[in-house]
C-alpha cells in the first residue's frame, strides 16, 4: 500500500494569475494499491465518488494508460481534509495523488518534470498542481504542453490565515466571469505586482505584500461572487494583515499575517460572528516546503513529517 500526504495550495497570490502558487500545511491523505476492480473508501466520512469517476482513480488509470501498463483496478482510501471547491486546491490534490500514486505503483516511469507537465495537462493550470506536488512557492509557465517551473522554499514564520466561506465556488464559474481582453496598462499593473510578491515574500520585505496582492485580472470580477469579501479584507488590514487576496478561484479569502500578531485569527472569528457568518471557518496555516510525500503513519507528523 502506498500512503501519500498531499498539501492544500493557494494559487494566484493576488496578481500572479495562473502563474504563482504555494503549498500550505493542510493535508489530504491517500492510500492506494493495485487490485481487481475499483474499491474506494472515505476514511473520514467525506462524501466522495466511489466509482471510476473518482478523480484520483480516473487520474491514476489515465497515467497507467499513458505509460502503457496494464490496469486492473485500484483500492483507494481517502482522508479529505481540504474542503472542496473553496480555492484551496482540492482537485489538484486528487490529481496529484492519482499521478504520484500510480507512478509509484508502476516503479516510477515518470520523471518529476513529466509529472509536473502531466498534472497541468490534466488540471489545466499549473499554479495549484505544481505546488501541491513540489511544495514551497512555485512560479510556473504552462505552454499548453510543458510547464517551465521554479520551486523556492520559503523560510518564514508568517501565518496564512484562511477565511473559508461555507459555500462552494466552482472554478469554471469563477473563470466565466473574467474579461476576454484587458488593457495594456492592466497587464503592466499585474506583472509588476506578481514579480514583487515573490521577491518580497522570499526576502522578507513583507511591507510590500499589500501592494503586491492587488490585481486587475481576476479579483475585481470574482469579488462580486463572494459576499462580504471587501469587508473582510478591510477588517484583515485593520487588524494588521500584510496582505489579503482571493485564494485560487475563491471563495476562500487568504490573509498573510506576522507570527507576532497573536490574536489575528480570534479577531477575524469575532468579526465573522458579528456579521452572522458563523458557518465560515478561520484556519491558521503555514507554508509547506515539502510537497507531496509518503507518510507511513508511523510518526505524529501533524503536517511536518518527513517519514
Ligand atoms: N489560477 C486558477 C484560477 C486557479 O484562478 O482560475 C484555479 O485552478
mmCIF file with all atom_site columns, C-alpha atoms in Angstrom, residues 17-229:
data_model
loop_
_atom_site.group_PDB
_atom_site.id
_atom_site.type_symbol
_atom_site.label_atom_id
_atom_site.label_alt_id
_atom_site.label_comp_id
_atom_site.label_asym_id
_atom_site.label_entity_id
_atom_site.label_seq_id
_atom_site.pdbx_PDB_ins_code
_atom_site.Cartn_x
_atom_site.Cartn_y
_atom_site.Cartn_z
_atom_site.occupancy
_atom_site.B_iso_or_equiv
_atom_site.pdbx_formal_charge
_atom_site.auth_seq_id
_atom_site.auth_comp_id
_atom_site.auth_asym_id
_atom_site.auth_atom_id
_atom_site.pdbx_PDB_model_num
ATOM 1   C CA . UNK A 1 17  ? -2.954  34.742 -12.034 1.00 0.00 ? 17  UNK A CA 1
ATOM 2   C CA . UNK A 1 18  ? -2.338  31.196 -13.372 1.00 0.00 ? 18  UNK A CA 1
ATOM 3   C CA . UNK A 1 19  ? 1.375   31.610 -12.630 1.00 0.00 ? 19  UNK A CA 1
ATOM 4   C CA . UNK A 1 20  ? 2.092   31.641 -8.874  1.00 0.00 ? 20  UNK A CA 1
ATOM 5   C CA . UNK A 1 21  ? 1.021   29.274 -6.123  1.00 0.00 ? 21  UNK A CA 1
ATOM 6   C CA . UNK A 1 22  ? 2.191   27.943 -2.800  1.00 0.00 ? 22  UNK A CA 1
ATOM 7   C CA . UNK A 1 23  ? 1.619   24.847 -0.701  1.00 0.00 ? 23  UNK A CA 1
ATOM 8   C CA . UNK A 1 24  ? 0.050   25.029 2.753   1.00 0.00 ? 24  UNK A CA 1
ATOM 9   C CA . UNK A 1 25  ? 0.031   22.885 5.893   1.00 0.00 ? 25  UNK A CA 1
ATOM 10  C CA . UNK A 1 26  ? -3.429  21.420 5.341   1.00 0.00 ? 26  UNK A CA 1
ATOM 11  C CA . UNK A 1 27  ? -3.416  17.866 4.037   1.00 0.00 ? 27  UNK A CA 1
ATOM 12  C CA . UNK A 1 28  ? -5.323  15.131 2.286   1.00 0.00 ? 28  UNK A CA 1
ATOM 13  C CA . UNK A 1 29  ? -4.146  11.580 2.862   1.00 0.00 ? 29  UNK A CA 1
ATOM 14  C CA . UNK A 1 30  ? -4.487  8.874  0.219   1.00 0.00 ? 30  UNK A CA 1
ATOM 15  C CA . UNK A 1 31  ? -3.640  5.170  0.495   1.00 0.00 ? 31  UNK A CA 1
ATOM 16  C CA . UNK A 1 32  ? -3.503  3.254  -2.761  1.00 0.00 ? 32  UNK A CA 1
ATOM 17  C CA . UNK A 1 33  ? -2.729  -0.232 -4.016  1.00 0.00 ? 33  UNK A CA 1
ATOM 18  C CA . UNK A 1 34  ? -3.374  -2.285 -7.118  1.00 0.00 ? 34  UNK A CA 1
ATOM 19  C CA . UNK A 1 35  ? -6.400  -4.562 -7.017  1.00 0.00 ? 35  UNK A CA 1
ATOM 20  C CA . UNK A 1 36  ? -9.017  -6.199 -9.211  1.00 0.00 ? 36  UNK A CA 1
ATOM 21  C CA . UNK A 1 37  ? -11.647 -3.543 -9.908  1.00 0.00 ? 37  UNK A CA 1
ATOM 22  C CA . UNK A 1 38  ? -12.452 -0.230 -8.304  1.00 0.00 ? 38  UNK A CA 1
ATOM 23  C CA . UNK A 1 39  ? -12.591 -0.121 -4.492  1.00 0.00 ? 39  UNK A CA 1
ATOM 24  C CA . UNK A 1 40  ? -12.799 3.357  -2.974  1.00 0.00 ? 40  UNK A CA 1
ATOM 25  C CA . UNK A 1 41  ? -13.409 4.225  0.662   1.00 0.00 ? 41  UNK A CA 1
ATOM 26  C CA . UNK A 1 42  ? -13.632 7.510  2.513   1.00 0.00 ? 42  UNK A CA 1
ATOM 27  C CA . UNK A 1 43  ? -11.862 7.216  5.867   1.00 0.00 ? 43  UNK A CA 1
ATOM 28  C CA . UNK A 1 44  ? -13.330 10.404 7.316   1.00 0.00 ? 44  UNK A CA 1
ATOM 29  C CA . UNK A 1 45  ? -16.927 10.309 6.132   1.00 0.00 ? 45  UNK A CA 1
ATOM 30  C CA . UNK A 1 46  ? -16.422 12.931 3.393   1.00 0.00 ? 46  UNK A CA 1
ATOM 31  C CA . UNK A 1 47  ? -18.741 12.157 0.512   1.00 0.00 ? 47  UNK A CA 1
ATOM 32  C CA . UNK A 1 48  ? -16.646 11.137 -2.489  1.00 0.00 ? 48  UNK A CA 1
ATOM 33  C CA . UNK A 1 49  ? -17.439 9.287  -5.717  1.00 0.00 ? 49  UNK A CA 1
ATOM 34  C CA . UNK A 1 50  ? -16.734 5.609  -5.097  1.00 0.00 ? 50  UNK A CA 1
ATOM 35  C CA . UNK A 1 51  ? -16.843 4.569  -8.750  1.00 0.00 ? 51  UNK A CA 1
ATOM 36  C CA . UNK A 1 52  ? -14.450 5.040  -11.676 1.00 0.00 ? 52  UNK A CA 1
ATOM 37  C CA . UNK A 1 53  ? -15.409 8.730  -11.950 1.00 0.00 ? 53  UNK A CA 1
ATOM 38  C CA . UNK A 1 54  ? -13.449 9.351  -8.715  1.00 0.00 ? 54  UNK A CA 1
ATOM 39  C CA . UNK A 1 55  ? -10.791 11.926 -9.670  1.00 0.00 ? 55  UNK A CA 1
ATOM 40  C CA . UNK A 1 56  ? -7.909  10.058 -8.006  1.00 0.00 ? 56  UNK A CA 1
ATOM 41  C CA . UNK A 1 57  ? -8.912  6.774  -9.598  1.00 0.00 ? 57  UNK A CA 1
ATOM 42  C CA . UNK A 1 58  ? -9.541  8.339  -13.006 1.00 0.00 ? 58  UNK A CA 1
ATOM 43  C CA . UNK A 1 59  ? -6.206  10.162 -12.939 1.00 0.00 ? 59  UNK A CA 1
ATOM 44  C CA . UNK A 1 60  ? -4.313  7.043  -11.888 1.00 0.00 ? 60  UNK A CA 1
ATOM 45  C CA . UNK A 1 61  ? -5.939  4.991  -14.649 1.00 0.00 ? 61  UNK A CA 1
ATOM 46  C CA . UNK A 1 62  ? -5.019  7.682  -17.187 1.00 0.00 ? 62  UNK A CA 1
ATOM 47  C CA . UNK A 1 63  ? -1.385  7.505  -16.051 1.00 0.00 ? 63  UNK A CA 1
ATOM 48  C CA . UNK A 1 64  ? -1.309  3.721  -16.412 1.00 0.00 ? 64  UNK A CA 1
ATOM 49  C CA . UNK A 1 65  ? -2.763  4.093  -19.925 1.00 0.00 ? 65  UNK A CA 1
ATOM 50  C CA . UNK A 1 66  ? -0.237  6.786  -20.893 1.00 0.00 ? 66  UNK A CA 1
ATOM 51  C CA . UNK A 1 67  ? 2.638   4.645  -19.619 1.00 0.00 ? 67  UNK A CA 1
ATOM 52  C CA . UNK A 1 68  ? 1.278   1.599  -21.485 1.00 0.00 ? 68  UNK A CA 1
ATOM 53  C CA . UNK A 1 69  ? 0.956   -0.508 -18.314 1.00 0.00 ? 69  UNK A CA 1
ATOM 54  C CA . UNK A 1 70  ? -1.944  -2.956 -17.901 1.00 0.00 ? 70  UNK A CA 1
ATOM 55  C CA . UNK A 1 71  ? -4.528  -1.646 -15.424 1.00 0.00 ? 71  UNK A CA 1
ATOM 56  C CA . UNK A 1 72  ? -6.806  -3.975 -13.466 1.00 0.00 ? 72  UNK A CA 1
ATOM 57  C CA . UNK A 1 73  ? -8.041  -1.598 -10.799 1.00 0.00 ? 73  UNK A CA 1
ATOM 58  C CA . UNK A 1 74  ? -7.136  0.107  -7.542  1.00 0.00 ? 74  UNK A CA 1
ATOM 59  C CA . UNK A 1 75  ? -8.060  0.139  -3.904  1.00 0.00 ? 75  UNK A CA 1
ATOM 60  C CA . UNK A 1 76  ? -8.076  3.738  -2.663  1.00 0.00 ? 76  UNK A CA 1
ATOM 61  C CA . UNK A 1 77  ? -8.625  5.084  0.849   1.00 0.00 ? 77  UNK A CA 1
ATOM 62  C CA . UNK A 1 78  ? -9.083  8.840  1.179   1.00 0.00 ? 78  UNK A CA 1
ATOM 63  C CA . UNK A 1 79  ? -8.961  11.280 4.070   1.00 0.00 ? 79  UNK A CA 1
ATOM 64  C CA . UNK A 1 80  ? -10.177 14.579 2.648   1.00 0.00 ? 80  UNK A CA 1
ATOM 65  C CA . UNK A 1 81  ? -9.332  17.453 4.948   1.00 0.00 ? 81  UNK A CA 1
ATOM 66  C CA . UNK A 1 82  ? -9.038  20.068 2.187   1.00 0.00 ? 82  UNK A CA 1
ATOM 67  C CA . UNK A 1 83  ? -12.538 21.464 1.621   1.00 0.00 ? 83  UNK A CA 1
ATOM 68  C CA . UNK A 1 84  ? -13.851 21.065 -1.920  1.00 0.00 ? 84  UNK A CA 1
ATOM 69  C CA . UNK A 1 85  ? -14.429 23.934 -4.376  1.00 0.00 ? 85  UNK A CA 1
ATOM 70  C CA . UNK A 1 86  ? -13.106 26.552 -1.921  1.00 0.00 ? 86  UNK A CA 1
ATOM 71  C CA . UNK A 1 87  ? -9.974  27.734 -3.767  1.00 0.00 ? 87  UNK A CA 1
ATOM 72  C CA . UNK A 1 88  ? -7.582  25.590 -1.729  1.00 0.00 ? 88  UNK A CA 1
ATOM 73  C CA . UNK A 1 89  ? -6.578  23.118 -4.433  1.00 0.00 ? 89  UNK A CA 1
ATOM 74  C CA . UNK A 1 90  ? -8.750  20.122 -3.536  1.00 0.00 ? 90  UNK A CA 1
ATOM 75  C CA . UNK A 1 91  ? -8.993  18.966 -7.182  1.00 0.00 ? 91  UNK A CA 1
ATOM 76  C CA . UNK A 1 92  ? -5.264  19.375 -7.682  1.00 0.00 ? 92  UNK A CA 1
ATOM 77  C CA . UNK A 1 93  ? -4.639  17.333 -4.539  1.00 0.00 ? 93  UNK A CA 1
ATOM 78  C CA . UNK A 1 94  ? -6.700  14.486 -6.050  1.00 0.00 ? 94  UNK A CA 1
ATOM 79  C CA . UNK A 1 95  ? -4.924  14.738 -9.414  1.00 0.00 ? 95  UNK A CA 1
ATOM 80  C CA . UNK A 1 96  ? -1.500  14.754 -7.757  1.00 0.00 ? 96  UNK A CA 1
ATOM 81  C CA . UNK A 1 97  ? -2.493  11.807 -5.541  1.00 0.00 ? 97  UNK A CA 1
ATOM 82  C CA . UNK A 1 98  ? -3.596  9.810  -8.605  1.00 0.00 ? 98  UNK A CA 1
ATOM 83  C CA . UNK A 1 99  ? -0.472  10.712 -10.545 1.00 0.00 ? 99  UNK A CA 1
ATOM 84  C CA . UNK A 1 100 ? 2.102   10.185 -7.806  1.00 0.00 ? 100 UNK A CA 1
ATOM 85  C CA . UNK A 1 101 ? 0.358   7.052  -6.511  1.00 0.00 ? 101 UNK A CA 1
ATOM 86  C CA . UNK A 1 102 ? 0.138   5.455  -9.961  1.00 0.00 ? 102 UNK A CA 1
ATOM 87  C CA . UNK A 1 103 ? 3.723   6.423  -10.772 1.00 0.00 ? 103 UNK A CA 1
ATOM 88  C CA . UNK A 1 104 ? 5.000   4.827  -7.550  1.00 0.00 ? 104 UNK A CA 1
ATOM 89  C CA . UNK A 1 105 ? 2.935   1.662  -8.073  1.00 0.00 ? 105 UNK A CA 1
ATOM 90  C CA . UNK A 1 106 ? 4.399   1.316  -11.587 1.00 0.00 ? 106 UNK A CA 1
ATOM 91  C CA . UNK A 1 107 ? 8.002   1.722  -10.378 1.00 0.00 ? 107 UNK A CA 1
ATOM 92  C CA . UNK A 1 108 ? 8.332   5.449  -11.180 1.00 0.00 ? 108 UNK A CA 1
ATOM 93  C CA . UNK A 1 109 ? 8.461   5.505  -15.007 1.00 0.00 ? 109 UNK A CA 1
ATOM 94  C CA . UNK A 1 110 ? 7.631   9.245  -14.957 1.00 0.00 ? 110 UNK A CA 1
ATOM 95  C CA . UNK A 1 111 ? 10.270  11.820 -14.053 1.00 0.00 ? 111 UNK A CA 1
ATOM 96  C CA . UNK A 1 112 ? 9.441   14.764 -11.802 1.00 0.00 ? 112 UNK A CA 1
ATOM 97  C CA . UNK A 1 113 ? 9.223   17.096 -14.808 1.00 0.00 ? 113 UNK A CA 1
ATOM 98  C CA . UNK A 1 114 ? 6.915   14.696 -16.620 1.00 0.00 ? 114 UNK A CA 1
ATOM 99  C CA . UNK A 1 115 ? 4.720   14.514 -13.525 1.00 0.00 ? 115 UNK A CA 1
ATOM 100 C CA . UNK A 1 116 ? 4.539   18.318 -13.309 1.00 0.00 ? 116 UNK A CA 1
ATOM 101 C CA . UNK A 1 117 ? 3.650   18.503 -17.027 1.00 0.00 ? 117 UNK A CA 1
ATOM 102 C CA . UNK A 1 118 ? 1.019   15.791 -16.875 1.00 0.00 ? 118 UNK A CA 1
ATOM 103 C CA . UNK A 1 119 ? -0.661  17.275 -13.803 1.00 0.00 ? 119 UNK A CA 1
ATOM 104 C CA . UNK A 1 120 ? -1.012  20.647 -15.558 1.00 0.00 ? 120 UNK A CA 1
ATOM 105 C CA . UNK A 1 121 ? -2.290  18.983 -18.734 1.00 0.00 ? 121 UNK A CA 1
ATOM 106 C CA . UNK A 1 122 ? -4.986  17.218 -16.697 1.00 0.00 ? 122 UNK A CA 1
ATOM 107 C CA . UNK A 1 123 ? -5.942  20.171 -14.442 1.00 0.00 ? 123 UNK A CA 1
ATOM 108 C CA . UNK A 1 124 ? -5.409  22.970 -16.940 1.00 0.00 ? 124 UNK A CA 1
ATOM 109 C CA . UNK A 1 125 ? -3.433  25.332 -14.689 1.00 0.00 ? 125 UNK A CA 1
ATOM 110 C CA . UNK A 1 126 ? -0.059  24.711 -13.063 1.00 0.00 ? 126 UNK A CA 1
ATOM 111 C CA . UNK A 1 127 ? -0.416  27.170 -10.186 1.00 0.00 ? 127 UNK A CA 1
ATOM 112 C CA . UNK A 1 128 ? -2.249  24.638 -7.988  1.00 0.00 ? 128 UNK A CA 1
ATOM 113 C CA . UNK A 1 129 ? -0.884  21.339 -9.292  1.00 0.00 ? 129 UNK A CA 1
ATOM 114 C CA . UNK A 1 130 ? 2.822   22.267 -9.218  1.00 0.00 ? 130 UNK A CA 1
ATOM 115 C CA . UNK A 1 131 ? 2.938   23.474 -5.584  1.00 0.00 ? 131 UNK A CA 1
ATOM 116 C CA . UNK A 1 132 ? 0.759   20.531 -4.474  1.00 0.00 ? 132 UNK A CA 1
ATOM 117 C CA . UNK A 1 133 ? 3.432   18.245 -5.878  1.00 0.00 ? 133 UNK A CA 1
ATOM 118 C CA . UNK A 1 134 ? 6.574   20.248 -5.126  1.00 0.00 ? 134 UNK A CA 1
ATOM 119 C CA . UNK A 1 135 ? 5.760   22.366 -2.038  1.00 0.00 ? 135 UNK A CA 1
ATOM 120 C CA . UNK A 1 136 ? 7.081   25.868 -1.376  1.00 0.00 ? 136 UNK A CA 1
ATOM 121 C CA . UNK A 1 137 ? 6.193   28.734 -3.681  1.00 0.00 ? 137 UNK A CA 1
ATOM 122 C CA . UNK A 1 138 ? 6.164   27.759 -7.343  1.00 0.00 ? 138 UNK A CA 1
ATOM 123 C CA . UNK A 1 139 ? 6.453   30.083 -10.325 1.00 0.00 ? 139 UNK A CA 1
ATOM 124 C CA . UNK A 1 140 ? 5.135   28.298 -13.404 1.00 0.00 ? 140 UNK A CA 1
ATOM 125 C CA . UNK A 1 141 ? 4.548   28.961 -17.077 1.00 0.00 ? 141 UNK A CA 1
ATOM 126 C CA . UNK A 1 142 ? 2.405   26.390 -18.893 1.00 0.00 ? 142 UNK A CA 1
ATOM 127 C CA . UNK A 1 143 ? 2.830   26.479 -22.670 1.00 0.00 ? 143 UNK A CA 1
ATOM 128 C CA . UNK A 1 144 ? -0.050  24.037 -23.183 1.00 0.00 ? 144 UNK A CA 1
ATOM 129 C CA . UNK A 1 145 ? 2.297   21.040 -23.170 1.00 0.00 ? 145 UNK A CA 1
ATOM 130 C CA . UNK A 1 146 ? 5.150   21.637 -20.760 1.00 0.00 ? 146 UNK A CA 1
ATOM 131 C CA . UNK A 1 147 ? 5.466   23.540 -17.514 1.00 0.00 ? 147 UNK A CA 1
ATOM 132 C CA . UNK A 1 148 ? 8.524   25.739 -17.055 1.00 0.00 ? 148 UNK A CA 1
ATOM 133 C CA . UNK A 1 149 ? 8.808   25.999 -13.304 1.00 0.00 ? 149 UNK A CA 1
ATOM 134 C CA . UNK A 1 150 ? 10.880  27.069 -10.335 1.00 0.00 ? 150 UNK A CA 1
ATOM 135 C CA . UNK A 1 151 ? 10.160  25.913 -6.789  1.00 0.00 ? 151 UNK A CA 1
ATOM 136 C CA . UNK A 1 152 ? 11.528  28.027 -3.985  1.00 0.00 ? 152 UNK A CA 1
ATOM 137 C CA . UNK A 1 153 ? 11.413  27.030 -0.341  1.00 0.00 ? 153 UNK A CA 1
ATOM 138 C CA . UNK A 1 154 ? 10.126  29.800 1.885   1.00 0.00 ? 154 UNK A CA 1
ATOM 139 C CA . UNK A 1 155 ? 11.698  30.145 5.327   1.00 0.00 ? 155 UNK A CA 1
ATOM 140 C CA . UNK A 1 156 ? 9.287   32.337 7.190   1.00 0.00 ? 156 UNK A CA 1
ATOM 141 C CA . UNK A 1 157 ? 7.200   32.275 10.322  1.00 0.00 ? 157 UNK A CA 1
ATOM 142 C CA . UNK A 1 158 ? 4.391   34.134 8.530   1.00 0.00 ? 158 UNK A CA 1
ATOM 143 C CA . UNK A 1 159 ? 0.928   32.753 9.131   1.00 0.00 ? 159 UNK A CA 1
ATOM 144 C CA . UNK A 1 160 ? -1.502  32.251 6.266   1.00 0.00 ? 160 UNK A CA 1
ATOM 145 C CA . UNK A 1 161 ? -4.895  32.624 7.878   1.00 0.00 ? 161 UNK A CA 1
ATOM 146 C CA . UNK A 1 162 ? -7.624  31.341 5.578   1.00 0.00 ? 162 UNK A CA 1
ATOM 147 C CA . UNK A 1 163 ? -11.171 32.635 5.866   1.00 0.00 ? 163 UNK A CA 1
ATOM 148 C CA . UNK A 1 164 ? -13.146 29.788 4.322   1.00 0.00 ? 164 UNK A CA 1
ATOM 149 C CA . UNK A 1 165 ? -16.781 30.502 3.348   1.00 0.00 ? 165 UNK A CA 1
ATOM 150 C CA . UNK A 1 166 ? -19.488 27.937 3.922   1.00 0.00 ? 166 UNK A CA 1
ATOM 151 C CA . UNK A 1 167 ? -20.334 27.767 0.207   1.00 0.00 ? 167 UNK A CA 1
ATOM 152 C CA . UNK A 1 168 ? -18.637 26.312 -2.845  1.00 0.00 ? 168 UNK A CA 1
ATOM 153 C CA . UNK A 1 169 ? -17.491 28.237 -5.911  1.00 0.00 ? 169 UNK A CA 1
ATOM 154 C CA . UNK A 1 170 ? -16.609 26.133 -8.939  1.00 0.00 ? 170 UNK A CA 1
ATOM 155 C CA . UNK A 1 171 ? -13.542 27.224 -10.879 1.00 0.00 ? 171 UNK A CA 1
ATOM 156 C CA . UNK A 1 172 ? -15.498 27.174 -14.167 1.00 0.00 ? 172 UNK A CA 1
ATOM 157 C CA . UNK A 1 173 ? -17.952 29.738 -12.791 1.00 0.00 ? 173 UNK A CA 1
ATOM 158 C CA . UNK A 1 174 ? -15.142 31.859 -11.346 1.00 0.00 ? 174 UNK A CA 1
ATOM 159 C CA . UNK A 1 175 ? -13.349 31.860 -14.727 1.00 0.00 ? 175 UNK A CA 1
ATOM 160 C CA . UNK A 1 176 ? -16.506 32.515 -16.733 1.00 0.00 ? 176 UNK A CA 1
ATOM 161 C CA . UNK A 1 177 ? -16.857 35.971 -15.146 1.00 0.00 ? 177 UNK A CA 1
ATOM 162 C CA . UNK A 1 178 ? -13.422 37.156 -16.331 1.00 0.00 ? 178 UNK A CA 1
ATOM 163 C CA . UNK A 1 179 ? -12.987 39.521 -19.305 1.00 0.00 ? 179 UNK A CA 1
ATOM 164 C CA . UNK A 1 180 ? -11.597 38.117 -22.559 1.00 0.00 ? 180 UNK A CA 1
ATOM 165 C CA . UNK A 1 181 ? -9.243  41.063 -23.045 1.00 0.00 ? 181 UNK A CA 1
ATOM 166 C CA . UNK A 1 182 ? -7.554  43.577 -20.790 1.00 0.00 ? 182 UNK A CA 1
ATOM 167 C CA . UNK A 1 183 ? -5.807  46.907 -21.295 1.00 0.00 ? 183 UNK A CA 1
ATOM 168 C CA . UNK A 1 184 ? -2.027  47.088 -21.741 1.00 0.00 ? 184 UNK A CA 1
ATOM 169 C CA . UNK A 1 185 ? -1.795  49.209 -18.586 1.00 0.00 ? 185 UNK A CA 1
ATOM 170 C CA . UNK A 1 186 ? -3.609  46.498 -16.603 1.00 0.00 ? 186 UNK A CA 1
ATOM 171 C CA . UNK A 1 187 ? -1.134  43.878 -17.855 1.00 0.00 ? 187 UNK A CA 1
ATOM 172 C CA . UNK A 1 188 ? 1.732   46.039 -16.592 1.00 0.00 ? 188 UNK A CA 1
ATOM 173 C CA . UNK A 1 189 ? -0.137  46.593 -13.301 1.00 0.00 ? 189 UNK A CA 1
ATOM 174 C CA . UNK A 1 190 ? -0.329  42.819 -12.763 1.00 0.00 ? 190 UNK A CA 1
ATOM 175 C CA . UNK A 1 191 ? 3.027   41.601 -13.946 1.00 0.00 ? 191 UNK A CA 1
ATOM 176 C CA . UNK A 1 192 ? 4.889   44.126 -11.811 1.00 0.00 ? 192 UNK A CA 1
ATOM 177 C CA . UNK A 1 193 ? 2.929   43.116 -8.728  1.00 0.00 ? 193 UNK A CA 1
ATOM 178 C CA . UNK A 1 194 ? 3.288   39.369 -9.357  1.00 0.00 ? 194 UNK A CA 1
ATOM 179 C CA . UNK A 1 195 ? 7.050   39.776 -9.561  1.00 0.00 ? 195 UNK A CA 1
ATOM 180 C CA . UNK A 1 196 ? 7.001   41.954 -6.438  1.00 0.00 ? 196 UNK A CA 1
ATOM 181 C CA . UNK A 1 197 ? 5.082   39.308 -4.489  1.00 0.00 ? 197 UNK A CA 1
ATOM 182 C CA . UNK A 1 198 ? 7.648   36.515 -4.865  1.00 0.00 ? 198 UNK A CA 1
ATOM 183 C CA . UNK A 1 199 ? 10.639  38.767 -4.364  1.00 0.00 ? 199 UNK A CA 1
ATOM 184 C CA . UNK A 1 200 ? 9.104   40.335 -1.256  1.00 0.00 ? 200 UNK A CA 1
ATOM 185 C CA . UNK A 1 201 ? 7.994   37.035 0.283   1.00 0.00 ? 201 UNK A CA 1
ATOM 186 C CA . UNK A 1 202 ? 11.388  35.459 -0.307  1.00 0.00 ? 202 UNK A CA 1
ATOM 187 C CA . UNK A 1 203 ? 13.426  38.367 1.013   1.00 0.00 ? 203 UNK A CA 1
ATOM 188 C CA . UNK A 1 204 ? 11.229  39.263 3.974   1.00 0.00 ? 204 UNK A CA 1
ATOM 189 C CA . UNK A 1 205 ? 10.049  42.641 2.616   1.00 0.00 ? 205 UNK A CA 1
ATOM 190 C CA . UNK A 1 206 ? 6.560   41.906 3.881   1.00 0.00 ? 206 UNK A CA 1
ATOM 191 C CA . UNK A 1 207 ? 5.536   45.558 3.848   1.00 0.00 ? 207 UNK A CA 1
ATOM 192 C CA . UNK A 1 208 ? 5.329   45.204 0.028   1.00 0.00 ? 208 UNK A CA 1
ATOM 193 C CA . UNK A 1 209 ? 2.752   42.431 0.137   1.00 0.00 ? 209 UNK A CA 1
ATOM 194 C CA . UNK A 1 210 ? -0.252  44.732 0.457   1.00 0.00 ? 210 UNK A CA 1
ATOM 195 C CA . UNK A 1 211 ? 0.661   46.371 -2.853  1.00 0.00 ? 211 UNK A CA 1
ATOM 196 C CA . UNK A 1 212 ? 1.724   43.072 -4.429  1.00 0.00 ? 212 UNK A CA 1
ATOM 197 C CA . UNK A 1 213 ? -1.602  41.271 -3.911  1.00 0.00 ? 213 UNK A CA 1
ATOM 198 C CA . UNK A 1 214 ? -3.615  43.829 -5.897  1.00 0.00 ? 214 UNK A CA 1
ATOM 199 C CA . UNK A 1 215 ? -4.565  42.838 -9.409  1.00 0.00 ? 215 UNK A CA 1
ATOM 200 C CA . UNK A 1 216 ? -6.792  43.717 -12.308 1.00 0.00 ? 216 UNK A CA 1
ATOM 201 C CA . UNK A 1 217 ? -7.121  40.324 -13.987 1.00 0.00 ? 217 UNK A CA 1
ATOM 202 C CA . UNK A 1 218 ? -9.455  38.390 -11.742 1.00 0.00 ? 218 UNK A CA 1
ATOM 203 C CA . UNK A 1 219 ? -10.106 39.619 -8.201  1.00 0.00 ? 219 UNK A CA 1
ATOM 204 C CA . UNK A 1 220 ? -12.274 42.649 -9.062  1.00 0.00 ? 220 UNK A CA 1
ATOM 205 C CA . UNK A 1 221 ? -14.614 40.321 -11.002 1.00 0.00 ? 221 UNK A CA 1
ATOM 206 C CA . UNK A 1 222 ? -14.576 37.389 -8.573  1.00 0.00 ? 222 UNK A CA 1
ATOM 207 C CA . UNK A 1 223 ? -15.161 39.685 -5.621  1.00 0.00 ? 223 UNK A CA 1
ATOM 208 C CA . UNK A 1 224 ? -18.769 40.026 -6.851  1.00 0.00 ? 224 UNK A CA 1
ATOM 209 C CA . UNK A 1 225 ? -19.234 36.253 -6.386  1.00 0.00 ? 225 UNK A CA 1
ATOM 210 C CA . UNK A 1 226 ? -18.055 36.326 -2.769  1.00 0.00 ? 226 UNK A CA 1
ATOM 211 C CA . UNK A 1 227 ? -20.402 38.248 -0.461  1.00 0.00 ? 227 UNK A CA 1
ATOM 212 C CA . UNK A 1 228 ? -18.631 40.266 2.268   1.00 0.00 ? 228 UNK A CA 1
ATOM 213 C CA . UNK A 1 229 ? -15.200 39.837 0.645   1.00 0.00 ? 229 UNK A CA 1
#
